[in-house]
Coordinates of N, CA and C and ligand atoms in Angstrom, one line a residue:
M1 N -7.4 -184.8 -13.9 CA -8.2 -184.8 -15.2 C -8.4 -186.3 -15.6
E2 N -9.4 -186.4 -16.4 CA -9.7 -187.8 -17.0 C -8.6 -188.3 -17.8
K3 N -8.3 -189.6 -17.6 CA -7.2 -190.3 -18.4 C -7.6 -190.4 -19.8
Y4 N -6.6 -190.2 -20.7 CA -6.9 -190.3 -22.2 C -7.1 -191.8 -22.6
R5 N -8.2 -192.1 -23.2 CA -8.4 -193.5 -23.6 C -8.8 -193.6 -25.1
G6 N -8.2 -192.7 -25.9 CA -8.5 -192.7 -27.3 C -9.7 -191.9 -27.7
V7 N -10.0 -191.8 -29.0 CA -11.1 -191.0 -29.4 C -12.5 -191.6 -29.1
K8 N -13.5 -190.8 -29.1 CA -14.8 -191.3 -28.7 C -15.8 -191.1 -29.9
F9 N -15.3 -191.0 -31.1 CA -16.2 -190.9 -32.2 C -15.9 -192.1 -33.2
E10 N -16.7 -192.1 -34.2 CA -16.5 -193.2 -35.3 C -15.8 -192.5 -36.4
M11 N -14.7 -193.1 -36.9 CA -13.9 -192.6 -38.0 C -14.4 -193.2 -39.3
V12 N -14.7 -192.3 -40.3 CA -15.0 -192.8 -41.6 C -13.9 -192.3 -42.5
E13 N -13.1 -193.3 -42.9 CA -11.9 -192.9 -43.7 C -12.2 -192.6 -45.1
E14 N -11.6 -191.5 -45.6 CA -11.8 -191.1 -47.0 C -10.4 -190.9 -47.6
Q15 N -10.3 -190.6 -48.9 CA -9.0 -190.5 -49.5 C -8.8 -189.1 -50.2
F16 N -9.2 -188.1 -49.5 CA -9.1 -186.8 -50.1 C -7.6 -186.3 -49.9
P17 N -7.0 -185.7 -51.0 CA -5.6 -185.3 -50.8 C -5.6 -184.1 -49.9
I18 N -4.5 -184.0 -49.1 CA -4.3 -182.8 -48.3 C -3.4 -181.8 -49.0
D19 N -3.9 -180.6 -49.2 CA -3.1 -179.6 -49.9 C -1.8 -179.3 -49.2
K20 N -0.7 -179.4 -50.0 CA 0.6 -179.2 -49.5 C 0.9 -177.9 -48.7
K21 N 0.4 -176.8 -49.4 CA 0.6 -175.5 -48.8 C -0.2 -175.4 -47.5
D22 N -1.4 -175.9 -47.4 CA -2.1 -175.9 -46.1 C -1.4 -176.7 -45.1
R23 N -0.8 -177.8 -45.4 CA -0.1 -178.6 -44.5 C 1.1 -177.9 -43.9
L24 N 1.9 -177.2 -44.9 CA 3.1 -176.5 -44.4 C 2.7 -175.4 -43.5
K25 N 1.6 -174.7 -43.8 CA 1.1 -173.6 -43.0 C 0.8 -174.1 -41.6
F26 N 0.2 -175.3 -41.5 CA -0.2 -175.9 -40.2 C 1.1 -176.2 -39.4
L27 N 2.0 -176.8 -40.1 CA 3.3 -177.2 -39.4 C 4.1 -176.0 -38.9
A28 N 4.0 -174.9 -39.7 CA 4.7 -173.7 -39.4 C 4.1 -173.1 -38.1
V29 N 2.8 -173.1 -38.0 CA 2.1 -172.6 -36.8 C 2.5 -173.4 -35.6
D30 N 2.5 -174.8 -35.8 CA 2.9 -175.7 -34.7 C 4.3 -175.3 -34.2
K31 N 5.2 -175.0 -35.1 CA 6.6 -174.7 -34.7 C 6.7 -173.4 -33.8
V32 N 5.9 -172.4 -34.2 CA 5.9 -171.2 -33.4 C 5.3 -171.4 -32.0
L33 N 4.4 -172.4 -31.9 CA 3.8 -172.6 -30.6 C 4.8 -173.1 -29.5
K34 N 5.9 -173.6 -30.0 CA 7.0 -174.0 -29.1 C 7.4 -172.9 -28.2
K35 N 7.3 -171.6 -28.7 CA 7.7 -170.5 -27.8 C 6.8 -170.3 -26.6
F36 N 5.6 -170.9 -26.7 CA 4.6 -170.6 -25.7 C 4.2 -171.9 -24.9
L37 N 4.3 -173.0 -25.5 CA 3.8 -174.3 -24.9 C 4.9 -175.3 -24.6
K38 N 4.9 -175.9 -23.4 CA 5.8 -177.0 -23.1 C 4.9 -178.2 -23.1
T39 N 4.8 -179.0 -24.1 CA 3.9 -180.1 -24.1 C 4.7 -181.3 -23.6
K40 N 3.9 -182.2 -22.9 CA 4.5 -183.5 -22.4 C 4.1 -184.7 -23.2
K41 N 2.9 -184.8 -23.6 CA 2.4 -185.9 -24.4 C 1.5 -185.5 -25.5
N42 N 0.3 -186.0 -25.5 CA -0.6 -185.8 -26.6 C -1.6 -184.7 -26.3
E43 N -1.4 -183.9 -25.2 CA -2.4 -182.9 -24.8 C -2.5 -181.7 -25.8
G44 N -3.7 -181.2 -25.9 CA -3.9 -180.1 -26.8 C -4.1 -180.4 -28.2
N45 N -4.6 -179.5 -29.0 CA -4.7 -179.7 -30.4 C -4.9 -178.4 -31.2
L46 N -4.6 -178.4 -32.4 CA -4.6 -177.2 -33.3 C -5.4 -177.6 -34.5
S47 N -6.2 -176.7 -35.0 CA -6.8 -176.9 -36.3 C -6.8 -175.6 -37.1
I48 N -6.9 -175.8 -38.4 CA -6.9 -174.6 -39.4 C -8.0 -174.9 -40.4
K49 N -8.8 -174.0 -40.7 CA -9.9 -174.2 -41.6 C -9.3 -174.2 -43.1
T50 N -9.8 -175.0 -43.9 CA -9.4 -175.0 -45.3 C -10.7 -175.0 -46.2
K51 N -10.4 -175.0 -47.5 CA -11.6 -174.9 -48.4 C -12.5 -176.1 -48.3
N52 N -12.0 -177.3 -48.0 CA -12.9 -178.5 -47.9 C -13.0 -179.1 -46.5
G53 N -12.8 -178.3 -45.5 CA -13.0 -178.8 -44.1 C -12.0 -178.1 -43.2
F54 N -11.3 -178.9 -42.4 CA -10.2 -178.3 -41.6 C -9.1 -179.3 -41.4
L55 N -7.9 -178.8 -41.2 CA -6.8 -179.7 -40.9 C -6.7 -179.7 -39.3
I56 N -6.4 -180.9 -38.8 CA -6.2 -181.0 -37.3 C -5.2 -182.0 -37.0
K57 N -4.6 -181.8 -35.8 CA -3.6 -182.7 -35.3 C -4.1 -184.2 -35.3
R58 N -3.2 -185.1 -35.6 CA -3.5 -186.5 -35.5 C -3.7 -186.9 -34.0
A59 N -4.7 -187.8 -33.7 CA -4.9 -188.2 -32.3 C -3.6 -188.9 -31.8
G60 N -3.1 -188.4 -30.7 CA -1.9 -189.0 -30.1 C -0.6 -188.2 -30.5
G61 N -0.7 -187.3 -31.4 CA 0.4 -186.5 -31.8 C 0.8 -185.5 -30.7
Q62 N 2.0 -185.1 -30.7 CA 2.5 -184.1 -29.7 C 2.6 -182.8 -30.2
M63 N 1.8 -181.8 -29.8 CA 1.9 -180.4 -30.2 C 3.3 -179.9 -30.0
T64 N 3.7 -179.0 -30.9 CA 5.0 -178.4 -31.0 C 6.1 -179.3 -31.7
K65 N 5.7 -180.6 -31.8 CA 6.6 -181.5 -32.4 C 6.0 -182.3 -33.6
L66 N 5.0 -181.6 -34.2 CA 4.3 -182.3 -35.2 C 5.1 -182.5 -36.5
T67 N 4.8 -183.6 -37.2 CA 5.5 -183.8 -38.5 C 4.4 -184.0 -39.6
K68 N 4.8 -184.1 -40.8 CA 3.9 -184.3 -42.0 C 2.7 -185.3 -41.7
N69 N 3.0 -186.4 -41.1 CA 2.0 -187.4 -40.9 C 1.1 -187.2 -39.8
D70 N 1.3 -186.1 -39.1 CA 0.4 -185.7 -37.9 C -0.7 -184.8 -38.4
V71 N -0.8 -184.4 -39.6 CA -1.8 -183.5 -40.1 C -2.9 -184.2 -40.8
I72 N -4.1 -184.1 -40.3 CA -5.2 -184.9 -40.8 C -6.3 -183.9 -41.3
L73 N -6.9 -184.3 -42.4 CA -8.0 -183.5 -42.9 C -9.4 -184.1 -42.4
V74 N -10.2 -183.2 -41.8 CA -11.5 -183.6 -41.4 C -12.4 -182.8 -42.4
R75 N -13.2 -183.5 -43.2 CA -14.0 -182.9 -44.2 C -15.4 -182.5 -43.7
K76 N -16.0 -183.5 -42.9 CA -17.3 -183.1 -42.3 C -17.5 -184.1 -41.1
I77 N -18.5 -183.7 -40.3 CA -18.8 -184.5 -39.2 C -20.4 -184.6 -39.1
S78 N -20.9 -185.8 -38.9 CA -22.3 -186.0 -38.9 C -22.6 -186.9 -37.6
G79 N -23.1 -186.3 -36.6 CA -23.4 -187.0 -35.4 C -22.0 -187.5 -34.8
R80 N -21.9 -188.8 -34.6 CA -20.6 -189.3 -34.1 C -19.7 -189.7 -35.2
K81 N -20.1 -189.6 -36.4 CA -19.2 -190.0 -37.6 C -18.3 -188.8 -38.0
V82 N -17.0 -189.1 -38.0 CA -16.0 -188.1 -38.5 C -15.4 -188.5 -39.8
F83 N -15.7 -187.8 -40.9 CA -15.2 -188.1 -42.2 C -13.8 -187.5 -42.4
C84 N -12.8 -188.3 -42.5 CA -11.4 -187.7 -42.5 C -10.5 -188.5 -43.5
S85 N -9.4 -187.8 -43.8 CA -8.3 -188.4 -44.6 C -7.0 -188.2 -44.0
G86 N -6.1 -189.2 -44.1 CA -4.7 -189.1 -43.6 C -4.5 -189.7 -42.3
G87 N -5.5 -190.3 -41.6 CA -5.3 -190.9 -40.3 C -6.4 -190.6 -39.3
M88 N -6.2 -190.9 -38.1 CA -7.1 -190.7 -37.0 C -7.0 -189.3 -36.5
P89 N -8.0 -188.4 -36.6 CA -7.9 -187.0 -36.1 C -8.1 -186.9 -34.6
S90 N -7.6 -185.8 -34.1 CA -7.7 -185.5 -32.6 C -9.0 -185.9 -32.0
S91 N -8.9 -186.3 -30.7 CA -10.2 -186.7 -30.0 C -11.1 -185.5 -29.8
E92 N -10.6 -184.3 -30.0 CA -11.5 -183.1 -29.9 C -11.9 -182.6 -31.2
S93 N -11.9 -183.4 -32.3 CA -12.3 -182.9 -33.6 C -13.8 -182.4 -33.6
R94 N -14.6 -183.0 -32.8 CA -16.0 -182.5 -32.8 C -16.1 -181.2 -32.2
M95 N -15.3 -180.9 -31.2 CA -15.3 -179.5 -30.6 C -14.9 -178.5 -31.7
H96 N -13.8 -178.8 -32.4 CA -13.4 -177.8 -33.4 C -14.5 -177.6 -34.5
Y97 N -15.1 -178.7 -34.9 CA -16.2 -178.7 -35.9 C -17.3 -177.8 -35.4
E98 N -17.7 -177.9 -34.2 CA -18.8 -177.1 -33.6 C -18.5 -175.6 -33.6
I99 N -17.2 -175.3 -33.3 CA -16.8 -173.9 -33.2 C -16.8 -173.3 -34.6
Y100 N -16.3 -174.0 -35.6 CA -16.3 -173.5 -37.0 C -17.7 -173.3 -37.5
K101 N -18.6 -174.2 -37.0 CA -20.0 -174.2 -37.5 C -20.7 -173.0 -36.9
N102 N -20.5 -172.7 -35.6 CA -21.1 -171.6 -34.9 C -20.5 -170.3 -35.1
T103 N -19.2 -170.3 -35.4 CA -18.5 -169.0 -35.6 C -17.8 -169.0 -36.9
P104 N -18.5 -168.6 -38.0 CA -18.0 -168.7 -39.3 C -16.7 -167.8 -39.5
A105 N -16.5 -166.8 -38.7 CA -15.3 -166.0 -38.8 C -14.0 -166.7 -38.4
A106 N -14.2 -167.8 -37.6 CA -13.1 -168.6 -37.1 C -12.3 -169.2 -38.2
K107 N -11.0 -169.1 -38.2 CA -10.1 -169.7 -39.2 C -9.1 -170.6 -38.6
I108 N -8.9 -170.5 -37.3 CA -7.8 -171.3 -36.6 C -8.2 -171.4 -35.2
I109 N -8.0 -172.6 -34.6 CA -8.4 -172.9 -33.2 C -7.3 -173.6 -32.6
L110 N -6.9 -173.1 -31.4 CA -5.9 -173.8 -30.6 C -6.5 -174.2 -29.2
H111 N -6.4 -175.5 -28.9 CA -6.8 -175.9 -27.5 C -5.5 -176.4 -26.8
F112 N -5.2 -175.8 -25.6 CA -4.0 -176.2 -25.0 C -4.2 -176.4 -23.5
H113 N -3.3 -177.0 -22.8 CA -3.4 -177.3 -21.4 C -2.3 -176.4 -20.7
R114 N -2.7 -175.8 -19.6 CA -1.7 -175.1 -18.7 C -2.3 -175.1 -17.3
D115 N -2.0 -176.3 -16.7 CA -2.7 -176.6 -15.4 C -2.6 -175.5 -14.4
E116 N -1.4 -174.8 -14.3 CA -1.3 -173.8 -13.3 C -2.1 -172.6 -13.5
L117 N -2.7 -172.4 -14.7 CA -3.6 -171.2 -14.9 C -5.1 -171.6 -14.8
L118 N -5.4 -172.8 -14.6 CA -6.8 -173.2 -14.5 C -7.5 -172.5 -13.3
G119 N -8.6 -171.9 -13.6 CA -9.4 -171.2 -12.6 C -8.8 -169.8 -12.2
K120 N -7.7 -169.4 -12.8 CA -7.0 -168.2 -12.3 C -7.2 -167.0 -13.2
L121 N -7.7 -167.2 -14.4 CA -7.9 -166.1 -15.3 C -9.4 -165.7 -15.4
P122 N -9.6 -164.4 -15.6 CA -11.0 -163.9 -15.7 C -11.6 -164.2 -17.1
L123 N -12.0 -165.5 -17.3 CA -12.4 -165.9 -18.6 C -13.8 -166.5 -18.6
A124 N -14.4 -166.6 -19.7 CA -15.7 -167.3 -19.9 C -15.3 -168.8 -19.7
R125 N -16.2 -169.6 -19.1 CA -15.9 -171.0 -18.8 C -17.0 -171.9 -19.2
V126 N -16.7 -173.1 -19.6 CA -17.7 -174.1 -19.9 C -17.2 -175.4 -19.1
G127 N -18.2 -176.2 -18.9 CA -17.9 -177.5 -18.2 C -18.0 -177.5 -16.7
P128 N -17.4 -178.5 -16.1 CA -16.5 -179.5 -16.7 C -17.2 -180.5 -17.5
F129 N -16.5 -181.0 -18.5 CA -17.0 -182.1 -19.4 C -16.0 -183.2 -19.5
S130 N -16.4 -184.3 -19.9 CA -15.6 -185.4 -20.3 C -14.9 -185.0 -21.7
Y131 N -13.6 -185.3 -21.8 CA -13.0 -184.9 -23.1 C -13.7 -185.6 -24.3
G132 N -13.7 -184.9 -25.4 CA -14.2 -185.5 -26.6 C -15.7 -185.7 -26.6
S133 N -16.4 -185.2 -25.6 CA -17.8 -185.5 -25.5 C -18.7 -184.5 -26.4
T134 N -19.9 -184.9 -26.7 CA -20.8 -184.1 -27.4 C -21.1 -182.8 -26.6
A135 N -21.3 -183.0 -25.3 CA -21.6 -181.8 -24.4 C -20.5 -180.8 -24.5
L136 N -19.3 -181.2 -24.5 CA -18.1 -180.2 -24.6 C -18.2 -179.6 -26.0
A137 N -18.4 -180.4 -27.0 CA -18.4 -179.8 -28.4 C -19.4 -178.8 -28.5
K138 N -20.6 -179.1 -28.1 CA -21.8 -178.1 -28.2 C -21.5 -176.9 -27.4
A139 N -21.1 -177.0 -26.2 CA -20.9 -175.9 -25.3 C -19.8 -175.0 -25.8
A140 N -18.7 -175.6 -26.4 CA -17.6 -174.8 -27.0 C -18.1 -174.0 -28.2
G141 N -18.9 -174.7 -29.0 CA -19.5 -174.0 -30.2 C -20.3 -172.8 -29.7
R142 N -21.2 -173.0 -28.7 CA -22.0 -171.9 -28.2 C -21.2 -170.7 -27.7
V143 N -20.2 -171.0 -26.9 CA -19.4 -169.9 -26.2 C -18.5 -169.2 -27.2
S144 N -18.1 -169.9 -28.2 CA -17.2 -169.3 -29.2 C -17.9 -168.1 -30.0
K145 N -19.2 -168.1 -30.0 CA -19.9 -167.0 -30.7 C -19.6 -165.7 -30.0
K146 N -19.3 -165.7 -28.7 CA -19.2 -164.5 -27.9 C -17.7 -164.3 -27.5
Y147 N -17.0 -165.4 -27.2 CA -15.7 -165.3 -26.7 C -14.6 -166.0 -27.5
S148 N -13.5 -165.3 -27.8 CA -12.5 -165.9 -28.6 C -11.4 -166.6 -27.7
L149 N -11.6 -166.5 -26.4 CA -10.7 -167.2 -25.5 C -11.6 -167.7 -24.4
F150 N -11.6 -169.0 -24.1 CA -12.4 -169.5 -22.9 C -11.7 -170.7 -22.3
E151 N -12.2 -171.0 -21.1 CA -11.6 -172.1 -20.3 C -12.6 -173.3 -20.3
I152 N -12.0 -174.5 -20.4 CA -12.8 -175.7 -20.2 C -12.5 -176.1 -18.7
L153 N -13.4 -176.0 -17.8 CA -13.1 -176.2 -16.4 C -12.4 -177.5 -16.1
R154 N -11.4 -177.3 -15.2 CA -10.5 -178.4 -14.8 C -9.8 -179.2 -16.0
H155 N -9.7 -178.5 -17.1 CA -9.1 -179.2 -18.3 C -8.1 -178.3 -19.0
G156 N -8.6 -177.2 -19.6 CA -7.6 -176.4 -20.4 C -8.3 -175.2 -21.0
F157 N -7.7 -174.7 -22.1 CA -8.1 -173.4 -22.7 C -8.3 -173.6 -24.2
V158 N -9.1 -172.7 -24.7 CA -9.4 -172.7 -26.2 C -9.2 -171.2 -26.7
I159 N -8.5 -171.1 -27.8 CA -8.4 -169.8 -28.5 C -8.9 -169.9 -29.9
V160 N -9.9 -169.0 -30.2 CA -10.5 -169.1 -31.5 C -10.0 -167.8 -32.3
G161 N -9.3 -168.0 -33.4 CA -8.8 -166.9 -34.1 C -9.2 -166.7 -35.5
K162 N -9.1 -165.5 -36.0 CA -9.4 -165.2 -37.5 C -8.1 -165.4 -38.2
S163 N -6.9 -165.4 -37.5 CA -5.6 -165.6 -38.1 C -4.7 -166.2 -37.1
K164 N -3.5 -166.7 -37.6 CA -2.6 -167.3 -36.7 C -2.0 -166.2 -35.7
N165 N -1.8 -165.0 -36.2 CA -1.3 -163.9 -35.4 C -2.2 -163.6 -34.2
E166 N -3.5 -163.7 -34.4 CA -4.4 -163.5 -33.3 C -4.2 -164.6 -32.2
I167 N -3.9 -165.8 -32.6 CA -3.6 -166.8 -31.6 C -2.4 -166.5 -30.9
F168 N -1.3 -166.1 -31.6 CA 0.0 -165.8 -30.9 C -0.2 -164.6 -30.0
E169 N -0.9 -163.6 -30.4 CA -1.1 -162.5 -29.5 C -1.8 -162.8 -28.2
V170 N -2.8 -163.7 -28.3 CA -3.5 -164.1 -27.0 C -2.5 -164.9 -26.2
L171 N -1.7 -165.8 -26.8 CA -0.8 -166.6 -26.0 C 0.3 -165.7 -25.3
K172 N 0.7 -164.7 -26.0 CA 1.7 -163.7 -25.4 C 1.1 -163.1 -24.2
T173 N -0.2 -162.8 -24.1 CA -0.7 -162.1 -23.0 C -1.0 -163.1 -21.8
I174 N -1.3 -164.4 -22.1 CA -1.6 -165.3 -21.0 C -0.5 -166.2 -20.6
C175 N 0.5 -166.5 -21.4 CA 1.5 -167.5 -21.1 C 2.8 -166.8 -20.6
Ligands
ZN201 ZN1 -7.4 -181.1 -23.7

Protein backbone atom coordinates (compact mmCIF):
# COMPACT_ATOMS: atom_id res chain seq x y z
CA MET A 1 0.00 0.00 0.00
CA GLU A 2 0.95 3.60 -0.61
CA LYS A 3 3.18 5.14 2.05
CA TYR A 4 1.53 7.76 4.27
CA ARG A 5 2.86 11.23 3.46
CA GLY A 6 0.43 13.45 5.32
CA VAL A 7 -2.85 14.98 4.26
CA LYS A 8 -3.56 15.99 0.67
CA PHE A 9 -6.00 18.83 1.30
CA GLU A 10 -5.73 22.43 2.42
CA MET A 11 -6.63 23.07 6.06
CA VAL A 12 -8.59 26.22 6.90
CA GLU A 13 -8.38 26.64 10.66
CA GLU A 14 -11.41 27.88 12.54
CA GLN A 15 -12.13 28.34 16.23
CA PHE A 16 -15.43 26.57 16.71
CA PRO A 17 -15.81 24.95 20.13
CA ILE A 18 -16.12 21.17 20.21
CA ASP A 19 -19.13 20.02 22.22
CA LYS A 20 -17.88 18.10 25.27
CA LYS A 21 -20.63 15.47 25.13
CA ASP A 22 -19.95 14.80 21.46
CA ARG A 23 -16.25 14.43 22.14
CA LEU A 24 -16.85 12.00 25.01
CA LYS A 25 -19.17 9.97 22.81
CA PHE A 26 -16.48 9.84 20.13
CA LEU A 27 -13.81 8.68 22.58
CA ALA A 28 -16.18 6.08 24.06
CA VAL A 29 -16.68 4.52 20.61
CA ASP A 30 -12.92 4.51 20.03
CA LYS A 31 -12.46 2.61 23.29
CA VAL A 32 -14.94 -0.11 22.27
CA LEU A 33 -13.13 -0.52 18.95
CA LYS A 34 -10.21 -1.97 20.89
CA LYS A 35 -12.21 -5.22 21.05
CA PHE A 36 -12.11 -5.53 17.28
CA LEU A 37 -9.08 -3.69 15.93
CA LYS A 38 -5.37 -4.06 16.57
CA THR A 39 -3.92 -0.83 15.27
CA LYS A 40 -0.21 -0.36 14.62
CA LYS A 41 0.13 3.30 13.73
CA ASN A 42 -2.13 5.94 12.27
CA GLU A 43 -4.18 3.64 9.99
CA GLY A 44 -7.95 3.98 9.83
CA ASN A 45 -10.27 6.69 11.04
CA LEU A 46 -13.58 7.27 12.75
CA SER A 47 -16.09 10.07 12.38
CA ILE A 48 -19.38 11.00 14.01
CA LYS A 49 -21.88 13.46 12.61
CA THR A 50 -22.76 16.42 14.83
CA LYS A 51 -25.09 19.37 14.44
CA ASN A 52 -22.42 21.61 12.90
CA GLY A 53 -20.40 19.10 10.89
CA PHE A 54 -18.61 15.96 12.02
CA LEU A 55 -15.96 14.96 14.52
CA ILE A 56 -13.07 12.95 13.11
CA LYS A 57 -9.75 11.55 14.25
CA ARG A 58 -6.74 13.84 14.13
CA ALA A 59 -4.32 13.11 11.27
CA GLY A 60 -1.62 10.82 12.66
CA GLY A 61 -3.68 9.74 15.70
CA GLN A 62 -3.82 6.04 16.55
CA MET A 63 -7.29 4.48 16.54
CA THR A 64 -8.29 2.70 19.82
CA LYS A 65 -5.84 4.95 21.70
CA LEU A 66 -7.34 8.34 21.02
CA THR A 67 -7.35 11.09 23.62
CA LYS A 68 -9.11 14.44 23.94
CA ASN A 69 -6.70 16.25 21.59
CA ASP A 70 -7.21 13.67 18.84
CA VAL A 71 -10.81 14.76 18.20
CA ILE A 72 -11.17 17.37 15.44
CA LEU A 73 -14.28 19.16 14.22
CA VAL A 74 -14.74 19.43 10.45
CA ARG A 75 -17.45 21.98 9.77
CA LYS A 76 -17.47 21.94 5.98
CA ILE A 77 -15.39 21.09 2.94
CA SER A 78 -15.25 23.01 -0.29
CA GLY A 79 -13.12 21.49 -3.04
CA ARG A 80 -9.70 20.91 -1.48
CA LYS A 81 -10.36 23.24 1.46
CA VAL A 82 -11.24 21.61 4.77
CA PHE A 83 -12.68 24.01 7.40
CA CYS A 84 -11.84 22.59 10.81
CA SER A 85 -11.27 23.33 14.50
CA GLY A 86 -8.98 21.65 17.02
CA GLY A 87 -6.12 20.61 14.74
CA MET A 88 -5.37 18.75 11.51
CA PRO A 89 -8.14 16.25 10.67
CA SER A 90 -7.63 12.77 9.19
CA SER A 91 -6.28 12.51 5.66
CA GLU A 92 -9.58 10.83 4.70
CA SER A 93 -11.78 13.73 5.86
CA ARG A 94 -12.99 14.30 2.32
CA MET A 95 -14.15 10.69 2.03
CA HIS A 96 -16.17 11.00 5.24
CA TYR A 97 -17.63 14.27 4.01
CA GLU A 98 -18.75 12.75 0.69
CA ILE A 99 -20.40 9.82 2.48
CA TYR A 100 -22.39 12.11 4.80
CA LYS A 101 -23.34 14.25 1.81
CA ASN A 102 -24.54 11.33 -0.30
CA THR A 103 -26.10 9.31 2.51
CA PRO A 104 -27.99 11.60 4.88
CA ALA A 105 -29.00 8.67 7.13
CA ALA A 106 -25.30 8.09 7.97
CA LYS A 107 -24.40 9.20 11.49
CA ILE A 108 -21.10 7.41 12.07
CA ILE A 109 -18.37 6.12 9.75
CA LEU A 110 -15.48 3.80 10.47
CA HIS A 111 -12.61 3.16 8.07
CA PHE A 112 -10.23 0.41 9.16
CA HIS A 113 -7.44 -1.77 7.82
CA ARG A 114 -7.40 -5.55 8.03
CA ASP A 115 -4.90 -6.72 5.41
CA GLU A 116 -5.64 -10.42 5.78
CA LEU A 117 -9.30 -9.84 4.80
CA LEU A 118 -8.59 -7.81 1.67
CA GLY A 119 -10.26 -9.39 -1.37
CA LYS A 120 -11.70 -12.24 0.73
CA LEU A 121 -15.16 -10.97 1.63
CA PRO A 122 -18.14 -10.78 -0.75
CA LEU A 123 -18.40 -7.00 -0.59
CA ALA A 124 -18.99 -4.04 -2.85
CA ARG A 125 -15.61 -2.61 -3.86
CA VAL A 126 -14.18 0.68 -5.04
CA GLY A 127 -10.74 1.57 -6.32
CA PRO A 128 -7.91 1.04 -6.00
CA PHE A 129 -7.29 4.71 -5.31
CA SER A 130 -4.56 6.81 -3.80
CA TYR A 131 -5.37 7.56 -0.13
CA GLY A 132 -6.99 10.92 0.55
CA SER A 133 -7.78 11.43 -3.14
CA THR A 134 -10.81 13.11 -4.66
CA ALA A 135 -11.48 9.93 -6.67
CA LEU A 136 -11.66 7.85 -3.48
CA ALA A 137 -13.90 10.41 -1.74
CA LYS A 138 -16.35 10.56 -4.65
CA ALA A 139 -16.46 6.78 -5.19
CA ALA A 140 -17.02 6.14 -1.48
CA GLY A 141 -19.82 8.71 -1.45
CA ARG A 142 -21.51 7.00 -4.39
CA VAL A 143 -21.21 3.44 -3.11
CA SER A 144 -22.42 4.40 0.39
CA LYS A 145 -25.88 5.14 -1.04
CA LYS A 146 -26.33 1.41 -1.60
CA TYR A 147 -23.88 -0.36 0.71
CA SER A 148 -23.19 0.25 4.39
CA LEU A 149 -20.05 -1.91 4.24
CA PHE A 150 -17.59 -1.81 1.37
CA GLU A 151 -13.94 -2.44 0.55
CA ILE A 152 -11.39 -0.02 -0.83
CA LEU A 153 -9.32 -2.33 -3.04
CA ARG A 154 -5.82 -3.13 -1.75
CA HIS A 155 -6.41 -0.72 1.15
CA GLY A 156 -9.16 -1.42 3.70
CA PHE A 157 -12.83 -1.28 4.64
CA VAL A 158 -15.51 1.27 5.38
CA ILE A 159 -18.61 0.83 7.57
CA VAL A 160 -21.36 3.43 7.37
CA GLY A 161 -23.79 3.35 10.29
CA LYS A 162 -26.91 5.03 11.58
CA SER A 163 -25.66 4.31 15.11
CA LYS A 164 -22.53 3.12 16.89
CA ASN A 165 -24.18 -0.23 17.57
CA GLU A 166 -24.61 -0.82 13.85
CA ILE A 167 -20.85 -0.37 13.45
CA PHE A 168 -20.10 -2.80 16.29
CA GLU A 169 -22.53 -5.39 14.87
CA VAL A 170 -20.80 -5.33 11.49
CA LEU A 171 -17.38 -5.60 13.14
CA LYS A 172 -18.58 -8.62 15.12
CA THR A 173 -19.52 -10.43 11.93
CA ILE A 174 -16.34 -9.74 9.95
CA CYS A 175 -13.54 -9.50 12.54
ZN1 LIG B 1 -6.82 3.68 5.24
